[in-house]
Amino acid sequence: MSHIPAPRQPTLPTDEEVKNVLDLIKAAKRLVIHVGCGIGAGGEKLVELSKKLQIPLVLTGLAKGLVPEEYEGNLGYANRAACKAADEAFAATDFVEKALELSEPAESLPSFRAVVAANKNWQEYMTKMTNRPSDPLEFDAVYKEINRIAEEDALFSIDVGDNIINSFRYLHLTPKNK
């Protein structure tokens, strides 16, 4: 006998609910798409949507590896395991949206360009930390080596505490990793 609950059937919104959400989105000035593991294999499509609408992505820990880390609009994680740009964008947003579809690409928004620039600065800082000489050996250099030698379908088991935060920040994952 299995103790795993049956998957829930998704509840579809009504036309009125969709209209109300779209009105809120249109009124918002600084949007963020908050991404969880529910996107499954939809990471590339979410990147397309983010580019089209000029809305940056802020991930939960369980979404690690599902959105390409090299995408400039992927700001990383907010809160405890934060990447600086993600935390700032999440705090400044006037609307957090999980999924939407529009037919026309948005113009390049100043808020999107600003958080992308902040994220670039953060990534440059992280790269500097990873490449700095250290004696004794620091954790960031260890993650650099793990990333270099890990097979594309590597399985990682990570303990609690700083290991989780450092893994969010330094470990490069793809949908093939677990």
Short mmCIF file of N, CA and C in Angstrom, two decimals:
data_model
loop_
_atom_site.label_atom_id
_atom_site.label_comp_id
_atom_site.label_asym_id
_atom_site.label_seq_id
_atom_site.Cartn_x
_atom_site.Cartn_y
_atom_site.Cartn_z
N MET A 1 0.85 -1.18 0.00
CA MET A 1 0.00 0.00 0.00
C MET A 1 0.89 1.25 0.00
N SER A 2 0.61 2.16 -0.87
CA SER A 2 1.41 3.37 -1.01
C SER A 2 0.85 4.50 -0.15
N HIS A 3 1.76 5.26 0.43
CA HIS A 3 1.37 6.43 1.22
C HIS A 3 1.50 7.72 0.42
N ILE A 4 1.75 7.58 -0.87
CA ILE A 4 1.89 8.75 -1.73
C ILE A 4 0.51 9.16 -2.22
N PRO A 5 0.11 10.41 -1.96
CA PRO A 5 -1.23 10.82 -2.41
C PRO A 5 -1.30 10.90 -3.93
N ALA A 6 -2.51 10.70 -4.43
CA ALA A 6 -2.73 10.82 -5.87
C ALA A 6 -2.54 12.27 -6.29
N PRO A 7 -2.01 12.50 -7.51
CA PRO A 7 -1.83 13.88 -7.96
C PRO A 7 -3.16 14.62 -8.03
N ARG A 8 -3.14 15.88 -7.65
CA ARG A 8 -4.34 16.71 -7.74
C ARG A 8 -4.59 17.10 -9.18
N GLN A 9 -5.85 17.17 -9.52
CA GLN A 9 -6.22 17.66 -10.84
C GLN A 9 -6.18 19.18 -10.80
N PRO A 10 -5.55 19.82 -11.80
CA PRO A 10 -5.48 21.28 -11.78
C PRO A 10 -6.86 21.90 -11.90
N THR A 11 -7.05 22.99 -11.18
CA THR A 11 -8.29 23.75 -11.26
C THR A 11 -8.06 24.90 -12.24
N LEU A 12 -8.88 24.96 -13.25
CA LEU A 12 -8.73 26.00 -14.26
C LEU A 12 -9.46 27.27 -13.81
N PRO A 13 -8.85 28.43 -14.07
CA PRO A 13 -9.50 29.68 -13.69
C PRO A 13 -10.69 29.98 -14.59
N THR A 14 -11.60 30.76 -14.07
CA THR A 14 -12.74 31.22 -14.88
C THR A 14 -12.26 32.35 -15.79
N ASP A 15 -13.05 32.68 -16.80
CA ASP A 15 -12.72 33.80 -17.68
C ASP A 15 -12.62 35.10 -16.89
N GLU A 16 -13.48 35.28 -15.91
CA GLU A 16 -13.47 36.49 -15.08
C GLU A 16 -12.18 36.56 -14.26
N GLU A 17 -11.74 35.45 -13.70
CA GLU A 17 -10.49 35.43 -12.93
C GLU A 17 -9.29 35.76 -13.82
N VAL A 18 -9.28 35.23 -15.03
CA VAL A 18 -8.19 35.53 -15.97
C VAL A 18 -8.19 37.02 -16.30
N LYS A 19 -9.37 37.58 -16.57
CA LYS A 19 -9.47 39.01 -16.88
C LYS A 19 -8.96 39.85 -15.72
N ASN A 20 -9.35 39.50 -14.49
CA ASN A 20 -8.92 40.25 -13.31
C ASN A 20 -7.41 40.21 -13.14
N VAL A 21 -6.81 39.05 -13.33
CA VAL A 21 -5.36 38.93 -13.20
C VAL A 21 -4.66 39.72 -14.30
N LEU A 22 -5.15 39.65 -15.52
CA LEU A 22 -4.54 40.41 -16.61
C LEU A 22 -4.63 41.91 -16.36
N ASP A 23 -5.73 42.37 -15.79
CA ASP A 23 -5.85 43.79 -15.45
C ASP A 23 -4.80 44.19 -14.41
N LEU A 24 -4.59 43.33 -13.41
CA LEU A 24 -3.57 43.61 -12.39
C LEU A 24 -2.17 43.63 -13.01
N ILE A 25 -1.92 42.71 -13.92
CA ILE A 25 -0.62 42.64 -14.58
C ILE A 25 -0.37 43.90 -15.40
N LYS A 26 -1.39 44.31 -16.15
CA LYS A 26 -1.24 45.51 -16.99
C LYS A 26 -0.98 46.75 -16.13
N ALA A 27 -1.52 46.79 -14.93
CA ALA A 27 -1.34 47.96 -14.06
C ALA A 27 0.01 47.94 -13.34
N ALA A 28 0.65 46.79 -13.25
CA ALA A 28 1.91 46.67 -12.52
C ALA A 28 3.06 47.31 -13.30
N LYS A 29 4.03 47.81 -12.59
CA LYS A 29 5.20 48.45 -13.20
C LYS A 29 6.47 47.60 -13.06
N ARG A 30 6.57 46.81 -11.99
CA ARG A 30 7.76 45.99 -11.73
C ARG A 30 7.32 44.56 -11.42
N LEU A 31 7.27 43.76 -12.45
CA LEU A 31 6.82 42.37 -12.31
C LEU A 31 8.00 41.43 -12.08
N VAL A 32 7.73 40.32 -11.42
CA VAL A 32 8.66 39.22 -11.24
C VAL A 32 7.86 37.93 -11.42
N ILE A 33 8.41 36.98 -12.13
CA ILE A 33 7.78 35.66 -12.20
C ILE A 33 8.48 34.78 -11.17
N HIS A 34 7.73 34.30 -10.18
CA HIS A 34 8.27 33.45 -9.13
C HIS A 34 8.13 32.01 -9.58
N VAL A 35 9.25 31.31 -9.73
CA VAL A 35 9.29 30.00 -10.38
C VAL A 35 9.55 28.90 -9.37
N GLY A 36 8.67 27.90 -9.38
CA GLY A 36 8.85 26.72 -8.54
C GLY A 36 9.04 25.48 -9.39
N CYS A 37 9.12 24.34 -8.74
CA CYS A 37 9.38 23.08 -9.47
C CYS A 37 8.19 22.66 -10.32
N GLY A 38 7.06 23.31 -10.16
CA GLY A 38 5.89 22.99 -10.96
C GLY A 38 6.06 23.25 -12.45
N ILE A 39 7.11 23.99 -12.83
CA ILE A 39 7.32 24.21 -14.26
C ILE A 39 7.83 22.96 -14.95
N GLY A 40 8.31 21.99 -14.18
CA GLY A 40 8.79 20.74 -14.76
C GLY A 40 9.78 20.97 -15.88
N ALA A 41 9.47 20.48 -17.05
CA ALA A 41 10.35 20.60 -18.21
C ALA A 41 10.09 21.89 -19.00
N GLY A 42 9.36 22.83 -18.41
CA GLY A 42 8.99 24.05 -19.13
C GLY A 42 9.96 25.21 -18.99
N GLY A 43 11.17 24.95 -18.53
CA GLY A 43 12.13 26.03 -18.31
C GLY A 43 12.42 26.86 -19.53
N GLU A 44 12.63 26.23 -20.68
CA GLU A 44 12.94 26.98 -21.91
C GLU A 44 11.75 27.85 -22.33
N LYS A 45 10.54 27.32 -22.19
CA LYS A 45 9.35 28.11 -22.55
C LYS A 45 9.19 29.29 -21.59
N LEU A 46 9.52 29.08 -20.32
CA LEU A 46 9.43 30.16 -19.36
C LEU A 46 10.45 31.25 -19.69
N VAL A 47 11.64 30.87 -20.14
CA VAL A 47 12.64 31.84 -20.57
C VAL A 47 12.10 32.65 -21.76
N GLU A 48 11.49 31.97 -22.71
CA GLU A 48 10.89 32.67 -23.86
C GLU A 48 9.87 33.70 -23.38
N LEU A 49 9.01 33.29 -22.44
CA LEU A 49 7.99 34.19 -21.91
C LEU A 49 8.63 35.37 -21.19
N SER A 50 9.64 35.09 -20.38
CA SER A 50 10.34 36.15 -19.65
C SER A 50 10.98 37.16 -20.61
N LYS A 51 11.61 36.66 -21.66
CA LYS A 51 12.21 37.56 -22.65
C LYS A 51 11.14 38.38 -23.36
N LYS A 52 10.08 37.71 -23.75
CA LYS A 52 9.00 38.37 -24.51
C LYS A 52 8.35 39.49 -23.70
N LEU A 53 8.13 39.22 -22.42
CA LEU A 53 7.43 40.18 -21.57
C LEU A 53 8.37 41.09 -20.78
N GLN A 54 9.69 40.79 -20.85
CA GLN A 54 10.67 41.57 -20.09
C GLN A 54 10.37 41.52 -18.59
N ILE A 55 10.12 40.31 -18.10
CA ILE A 55 9.87 40.07 -16.68
C ILE A 55 10.93 39.09 -16.19
N PRO A 56 11.72 39.49 -15.17
CA PRO A 56 12.76 38.59 -14.66
C PRO A 56 12.17 37.43 -13.86
N LEU A 57 12.98 36.37 -13.71
CA LEU A 57 12.58 35.18 -12.99
C LEU A 57 13.31 35.13 -11.64
N VAL A 58 12.57 34.80 -10.58
CA VAL A 58 13.15 34.53 -9.27
C VAL A 58 12.71 33.11 -8.91
N LEU A 59 13.68 32.26 -8.59
CA LEU A 59 13.42 30.84 -8.40
C LEU A 59 13.29 30.44 -6.94
N THR A 60 12.57 29.34 -6.72
CA THR A 60 12.61 28.66 -5.43
C THR A 60 13.73 27.63 -5.52
N GLY A 61 14.16 27.13 -4.39
CA GLY A 61 15.24 26.14 -4.38
C GLY A 61 14.91 24.89 -5.18
N LEU A 62 13.64 24.48 -5.17
CA LEU A 62 13.25 23.27 -5.89
C LEU A 62 13.25 23.45 -7.40
N ALA A 63 13.35 24.68 -7.86
CA ALA A 63 13.41 24.93 -9.30
C ALA A 63 14.86 24.98 -9.81
N LYS A 64 15.82 24.79 -8.92
CA LYS A 64 17.24 24.81 -9.31
C LYS A 64 17.47 23.82 -10.44
N GLY A 65 18.08 24.30 -11.51
CA GLY A 65 18.38 23.44 -12.65
C GLY A 65 17.29 23.37 -13.71
N LEU A 66 16.10 23.88 -13.41
CA LEU A 66 15.01 23.80 -14.38
C LEU A 66 14.98 24.98 -15.34
N VAL A 67 15.63 26.07 -14.97
CA VAL A 67 15.75 27.27 -15.82
C VAL A 67 17.23 27.46 -16.09
N PRO A 68 17.62 27.64 -17.33
CA PRO A 68 19.06 27.79 -17.62
C PRO A 68 19.69 28.91 -16.78
N GLU A 69 20.77 28.55 -16.09
CA GLU A 69 21.43 29.52 -15.22
C GLU A 69 22.07 30.65 -16.00
N GLU A 70 22.41 30.40 -17.26
CA GLU A 70 23.07 31.44 -18.05
C GLU A 70 22.10 32.49 -18.59
N TYR A 71 20.78 32.26 -18.46
CA TYR A 71 19.81 33.26 -18.93
C TYR A 71 19.91 34.50 -18.05
N GLU A 72 20.12 35.66 -18.68
CA GLU A 72 20.35 36.90 -17.94
C GLU A 72 19.17 37.31 -17.06
N GLY A 73 17.97 36.91 -17.42
CA GLY A 73 16.79 37.25 -16.63
C GLY A 73 16.53 36.29 -15.48
N ASN A 74 17.34 35.24 -15.35
CA ASN A 74 17.25 34.32 -14.22
C ASN A 74 18.05 34.94 -13.08
N LEU A 75 17.35 35.55 -12.14
CA LEU A 75 18.01 36.26 -11.05
C LEU A 75 18.42 35.34 -9.91
N GLY A 76 18.02 34.09 -9.95
CA GLY A 76 18.38 33.17 -8.87
C GLY A 76 17.31 33.14 -7.81
N TYR A 77 17.73 33.13 -6.53
CA TYR A 77 16.85 32.83 -5.41
C TYR A 77 16.69 34.05 -4.51
N ALA A 78 15.52 34.15 -3.89
CA ALA A 78 15.27 35.22 -2.93
C ALA A 78 15.28 34.65 -1.51
N ASN A 79 15.25 35.55 -0.58
CA ASN A 79 15.17 35.22 0.85
C ASN A 79 16.47 34.61 1.38
N ARG A 80 16.41 33.59 2.18
CA ARG A 80 17.57 33.09 2.92
C ARG A 80 18.74 32.70 2.02
N ALA A 81 18.48 32.04 0.93
CA ALA A 81 19.54 31.59 0.01
C ALA A 81 19.71 32.58 -1.13
N ALA A 82 19.53 33.84 -0.85
CA ALA A 82 19.37 34.86 -1.86
C ALA A 82 20.58 35.14 -2.72
N CYS A 83 20.27 35.48 -3.94
CA CYS A 83 21.18 36.19 -4.83
C CYS A 83 20.74 37.65 -4.70
N LYS A 84 21.67 38.55 -4.61
CA LYS A 84 21.37 39.95 -4.30
C LYS A 84 20.32 40.55 -5.23
N ALA A 85 20.49 40.38 -6.54
CA ALA A 85 19.55 40.98 -7.49
C ALA A 85 18.15 40.39 -7.34
N ALA A 86 18.06 39.09 -7.06
CA ALA A 86 16.75 38.46 -6.88
C ALA A 86 16.05 39.02 -5.66
N ASP A 87 16.78 39.15 -4.56
CA ASP A 87 16.19 39.69 -3.34
C ASP A 87 15.68 41.11 -3.57
N GLU A 88 16.48 41.93 -4.24
CA GLU A 88 16.09 43.31 -4.50
C GLU A 88 14.88 43.39 -5.43
N ALA A 89 14.88 42.58 -6.49
CA ALA A 89 13.75 42.60 -7.43
C ALA A 89 12.48 42.11 -6.76
N PHE A 90 12.61 41.07 -5.95
CA PHE A 90 11.44 40.51 -5.28
C PHE A 90 10.86 41.51 -4.29
N ALA A 91 11.73 42.23 -3.59
CA ALA A 91 11.26 43.22 -2.62
C ALA A 91 10.61 44.42 -3.31
N ALA A 92 11.06 44.74 -4.51
CA ALA A 92 10.56 45.94 -5.20
C ALA A 92 9.38 45.68 -6.11
N THR A 93 9.03 44.42 -6.34
CA THR A 93 7.95 44.14 -7.27
C THR A 93 6.62 44.66 -6.74
N ASP A 94 5.79 45.12 -7.65
CA ASP A 94 4.45 45.52 -7.26
C ASP A 94 3.43 44.47 -7.69
N PHE A 95 3.94 43.37 -8.22
CA PHE A 95 3.06 42.25 -8.56
C PHE A 95 3.91 41.01 -8.81
N VAL A 96 3.60 39.93 -8.18
CA VAL A 96 4.30 38.67 -8.41
C VAL A 96 3.33 37.76 -9.14
N GLU A 97 3.75 37.28 -10.31
CA GLU A 97 2.87 36.47 -11.15
C GLU A 97 3.52 35.14 -11.46
N LYS A 98 2.75 34.07 -11.47
CA LYS A 98 3.31 32.74 -11.70
C LYS A 98 3.21 32.28 -13.14
N ALA A 99 2.24 32.71 -13.91
CA ALA A 99 2.15 32.29 -15.31
C ALA A 99 1.20 33.20 -16.06
N LEU A 100 1.55 33.58 -17.28
CA LEU A 100 0.68 34.38 -18.12
C LEU A 100 1.10 34.24 -19.57
N GLU A 101 0.18 34.57 -20.48
CA GLU A 101 0.45 34.52 -21.91
C GLU A 101 -0.03 35.83 -22.53
N LEU A 102 0.80 36.45 -23.32
CA LEU A 102 0.41 37.62 -24.10
C LEU A 102 0.91 37.42 -25.52
N SER A 103 0.25 38.04 -26.48
CA SER A 103 0.60 37.77 -27.88
C SER A 103 1.75 38.63 -28.39
N GLU A 104 1.96 39.81 -27.84
CA GLU A 104 3.00 40.70 -28.34
C GLU A 104 4.13 40.84 -27.33
N PRO A 105 5.38 40.84 -27.80
CA PRO A 105 6.49 41.07 -26.87
C PRO A 105 6.41 42.47 -26.26
N ALA A 106 6.83 42.57 -25.01
CA ALA A 106 6.85 43.87 -24.34
C ALA A 106 8.06 44.66 -24.79
N GLU A 107 7.95 45.98 -24.66
CA GLU A 107 9.12 46.81 -24.93
C GLU A 107 10.15 46.53 -23.83
N SER A 108 11.39 46.87 -24.09
CA SER A 108 12.44 46.67 -23.11
C SER A 108 12.19 47.61 -21.93
N LEU A 109 11.81 47.05 -20.81
CA LEU A 109 11.43 47.85 -19.65
C LEU A 109 12.65 48.26 -18.84
N PRO A 110 12.68 49.50 -18.36
CA PRO A 110 13.81 49.94 -17.52
C PRO A 110 13.99 49.08 -16.28
N SER A 111 12.88 48.64 -15.67
CA SER A 111 13.00 47.82 -14.46
C SER A 111 13.65 46.48 -14.78
N PHE A 112 13.34 45.90 -15.95
CA PHE A 112 13.96 44.64 -16.36
C PHE A 112 15.44 44.86 -16.62
N ARG A 113 15.78 45.91 -17.35
CA ARG A 113 17.20 46.19 -17.63
C ARG A 113 17.98 46.44 -16.35
N ALA A 114 17.36 47.10 -15.38
CA ALA A 114 18.04 47.40 -14.11
C ALA A 114 18.34 46.14 -13.32
N VAL A 115 17.37 45.22 -13.22
CA VAL A 115 17.63 44.00 -12.44
C VAL A 115 18.58 43.07 -13.19
N VAL A 116 18.55 43.08 -14.52
CA VAL A 116 19.51 42.29 -15.29
C VAL A 116 20.92 42.82 -15.05
N ALA A 117 21.09 44.14 -15.03
CA ALA A 117 22.40 44.74 -14.76
C ALA A 117 22.86 44.41 -13.34
N ALA A 118 21.95 44.48 -12.38
CA ALA A 118 22.30 44.14 -10.99
C ALA A 118 22.71 42.67 -10.89
N ASN A 119 21.99 41.81 -11.61
CA ASN A 119 22.32 40.39 -11.59
C ASN A 119 23.68 40.13 -12.24
N LYS A 120 23.99 40.86 -13.31
CA LYS A 120 25.29 40.72 -13.95
C LYS A 120 26.40 41.08 -12.97
N ASN A 121 26.20 42.16 -12.21
CA ASN A 121 27.18 42.54 -11.18
C ASN A 121 27.33 41.44 -10.13
N TRP A 122 26.21 40.85 -9.72
CA TRP A 122 26.24 39.78 -8.73
C TRP A 122 27.00 38.57 -9.28
N GLN A 123 26.71 38.20 -10.53
CA GLN A 123 27.39 37.05 -11.13
C GLN A 123 28.89 37.31 -11.28
N GLU A 124 29.27 38.54 -11.62
CA GLU A 124 30.70 38.88 -11.71
C GLU A 124 31.36 38.75 -10.34
N TYR A 125 30.66 39.19 -9.30
CA TYR A 125 31.18 39.05 -7.93
C TYR A 125 31.34 37.57 -7.58
N MET A 126 30.34 36.75 -7.91
CA MET A 126 30.41 35.31 -7.61
C MET A 126 31.57 34.67 -8.37
N THR A 127 31.77 35.06 -9.62
CA THR A 127 32.89 34.52 -10.41
C THR A 127 34.21 34.93 -9.78
N LYS A 128 34.31 36.18 -9.35
CA LYS A 128 35.53 36.65 -8.68
C LYS A 128 35.80 35.82 -7.42
N MET A 129 34.77 35.57 -6.64
CA MET A 129 34.93 34.77 -5.42
C MET A 129 35.37 33.35 -5.75
N THR A 130 34.81 32.78 -6.81
CA THR A 130 35.14 31.41 -7.21
C THR A 130 36.58 31.30 -7.69
N ASN A 131 37.09 32.33 -8.32
CA ASN A 131 38.43 32.28 -8.91
C ASN A 131 39.53 32.86 -8.02
N ARG A 132 39.20 33.32 -6.83
CA ARG A 132 40.22 33.92 -5.97
C ARG A 132 41.14 32.85 -5.38
N PRO A 133 42.41 33.17 -5.24
CA PRO A 133 43.32 32.22 -4.59
C PRO A 133 43.01 32.20 -3.09
N SER A 134 43.07 31.02 -2.50
CA SER A 134 42.81 30.94 -1.07
C SER A 134 43.62 29.80 -0.45
N ASP A 135 44.09 30.07 0.74
CA ASP A 135 44.80 29.06 1.53
C ASP A 135 44.47 29.35 2.98
N PRO A 136 43.65 28.55 3.60
CA PRO A 136 43.18 27.23 3.17
C PRO A 136 42.11 27.32 2.08
N LEU A 137 41.81 26.19 1.49
CA LEU A 137 40.83 26.08 0.42
C LEU A 137 39.46 26.56 0.90
N GLU A 138 38.80 27.39 0.09
CA GLU A 138 37.47 27.90 0.41
C GLU A 138 36.40 27.12 -0.36
N PHE A 139 35.15 27.18 0.11
CA PHE A 139 34.06 26.41 -0.48
C PHE A 139 33.79 26.77 -1.93
N ASP A 140 33.95 28.04 -2.31
CA ASP A 140 33.61 28.44 -3.68
C ASP A 140 34.52 27.76 -4.69
N ALA A 141 35.79 27.56 -4.34
CA ALA A 141 36.72 26.85 -5.23
C ALA A 141 36.34 25.37 -5.34
N VAL A 142 35.81 24.82 -4.26
CA VAL A 142 35.36 23.42 -4.30
C VAL A 142 34.20 23.27 -5.27
N TYR A 143 33.24 24.20 -5.23
CA TYR A 143 32.11 24.14 -6.16
C TYR A 143 32.57 24.33 -7.60
N LYS A 144 33.55 25.17 -7.81
CA LYS A 144 34.09 25.36 -9.16
C LYS A 144 34.61 24.02 -9.70
N GLU A 145 35.31 23.28 -8.87
CA GLU A 145 35.86 21.99 -9.29
C GLU A 145 34.75 20.95 -9.48
N ILE A 146 33.76 20.95 -8.60
CA ILE A 146 32.61 20.04 -8.77
C ILE A 146 31.93 20.31 -10.11
N ASN A 147 31.71 21.58 -10.42
CA ASN A 147 31.08 21.93 -11.70
C ASN A 147 31.92 21.48 -12.88
N ARG A 148 33.22 21.55 -12.75
CA ARG A 148 34.12 21.17 -13.85
C ARG A 148 34.08 19.67 -14.12
N ILE A 149 34.02 18.86 -13.06
CA ILE A 149 34.14 17.41 -13.25
C ILE A 149 32.82 16.65 -13.24
N ALA A 150 31.73 17.29 -12.83
CA ALA A 150 30.44 16.58 -12.72
C ALA A 150 29.93 16.17 -14.09
N GLU A 151 29.41 14.95 -14.16
CA GLU A 151 28.78 14.47 -15.39
C GLU A 151 27.44 15.19 -15.57
N GLU A 152 26.99 15.27 -16.82
CA GLU A 152 25.79 16.06 -17.10
C GLU A 152 24.53 15.53 -16.41
N ASP A 153 24.52 14.24 -16.03
CA ASP A 153 23.37 13.68 -15.34
C ASP A 153 23.71 13.30 -13.90
N ALA A 154 24.66 14.02 -13.31
CA ALA A 154 25.10 13.72 -11.95
C ALA A 154 23.96 13.86 -10.95
N LEU A 155 24.03 13.04 -9.93
CA LEU A 155 23.08 13.07 -8.82
C LEU A 155 23.80 13.70 -7.63
N PHE A 156 23.19 14.72 -7.02
CA PHE A 156 23.79 15.41 -5.89
C PHE A 156 22.94 15.20 -4.64
N SER A 157 23.59 14.95 -3.53
CA SER A 157 22.93 14.87 -2.23
C SER A 157 23.54 15.95 -1.36
N ILE A 158 22.71 16.86 -0.88
CA ILE A 158 23.22 18.05 -0.20
C ILE A 158 22.64 18.11 1.20
N ASP A 159 23.51 18.34 2.17
CA ASP A 159 23.12 18.46 3.57
C ASP A 159 22.51 19.84 3.83
N VAL A 160 22.08 20.07 5.04
CA VAL A 160 21.43 21.33 5.40
C VAL A 160 22.43 22.43 5.72
N GLY A 161 21.93 23.62 5.94
CA GLY A 161 22.75 24.75 6.37
C GLY A 161 23.42 25.45 5.22
N ASP A 162 24.67 25.87 5.45
CA ASP A 162 25.42 26.60 4.43
C ASP A 162 25.56 25.80 3.14
N ASN A 163 25.57 24.49 3.23
CA ASN A 163 25.68 23.66 2.01
C ASN A 163 24.54 23.94 1.05
N ILE A 164 23.35 24.11 1.57
CA ILE A 164 22.19 24.41 0.72
C ILE A 164 22.38 25.76 0.05
N ILE A 165 22.71 26.78 0.83
CA ILE A 165 22.87 28.13 0.29
C ILE A 165 23.98 28.15 -0.75
N ASN A 166 25.12 27.55 -0.44
CA ASN A 166 26.24 27.54 -1.38
C ASN A 166 25.90 26.74 -2.64
N SER A 167 25.12 25.68 -2.50
CA SER A 167 24.71 24.91 -3.68
C SER A 167 23.80 25.73 -4.57
N PHE A 168 22.87 26.48 -3.98
CA PHE A 168 22.01 27.37 -4.77
C PHE A 168 22.85 28.38 -5.54
N ARG A 169 23.86 28.90 -4.89
CA ARG A 169 24.65 29.96 -5.50
C ARG A 169 25.71 29.46 -6.47
N TYR A 170 26.35 28.33 -6.18
CA TYR A 170 27.53 27.93 -6.94
C TYR A 170 27.39 26.67 -7.78
N LEU A 171 26.49 25.77 -7.44
CA LEU A 171 26.38 24.50 -8.15
C LEU A 171 25.56 24.69 -9.42
N HIS A 172 26.13 24.37 -10.57
CA HIS A 172 25.46 24.54 -11.86
C HIS A 172 24.69 23.26 -12.18
N LEU A 173 23.37 23.36 -12.22
CA LEU A 173 22.52 22.20 -12.51
C LEU A 173 21.73 22.41 -13.78
N THR A 174 21.31 21.31 -14.37
CA THR A 174 20.43 21.30 -15.53
C THR A 174 19.26 20.38 -15.21
N PRO A 175 18.25 20.31 -16.06
CA PRO A 175 17.14 19.38 -15.80
C PRO A 175 17.58 17.91 -15.77
N LYS A 176 18.77 17.59 -16.26
CA LYS A 176 19.25 16.20 -16.23
C LYS A 176 19.80 15.82 -14.87
N ASN A 177 20.11 16.80 -14.02
CA ASN A 177 20.64 16.51 -12.69
C ASN A 177 19.51 16.25 -11.71
N LYS A 178 19.88 15.58 -10.64
CA LYS A 178 18.93 15.34 -9.55
C LYS A 178 19.60 15.69 -8.25
#
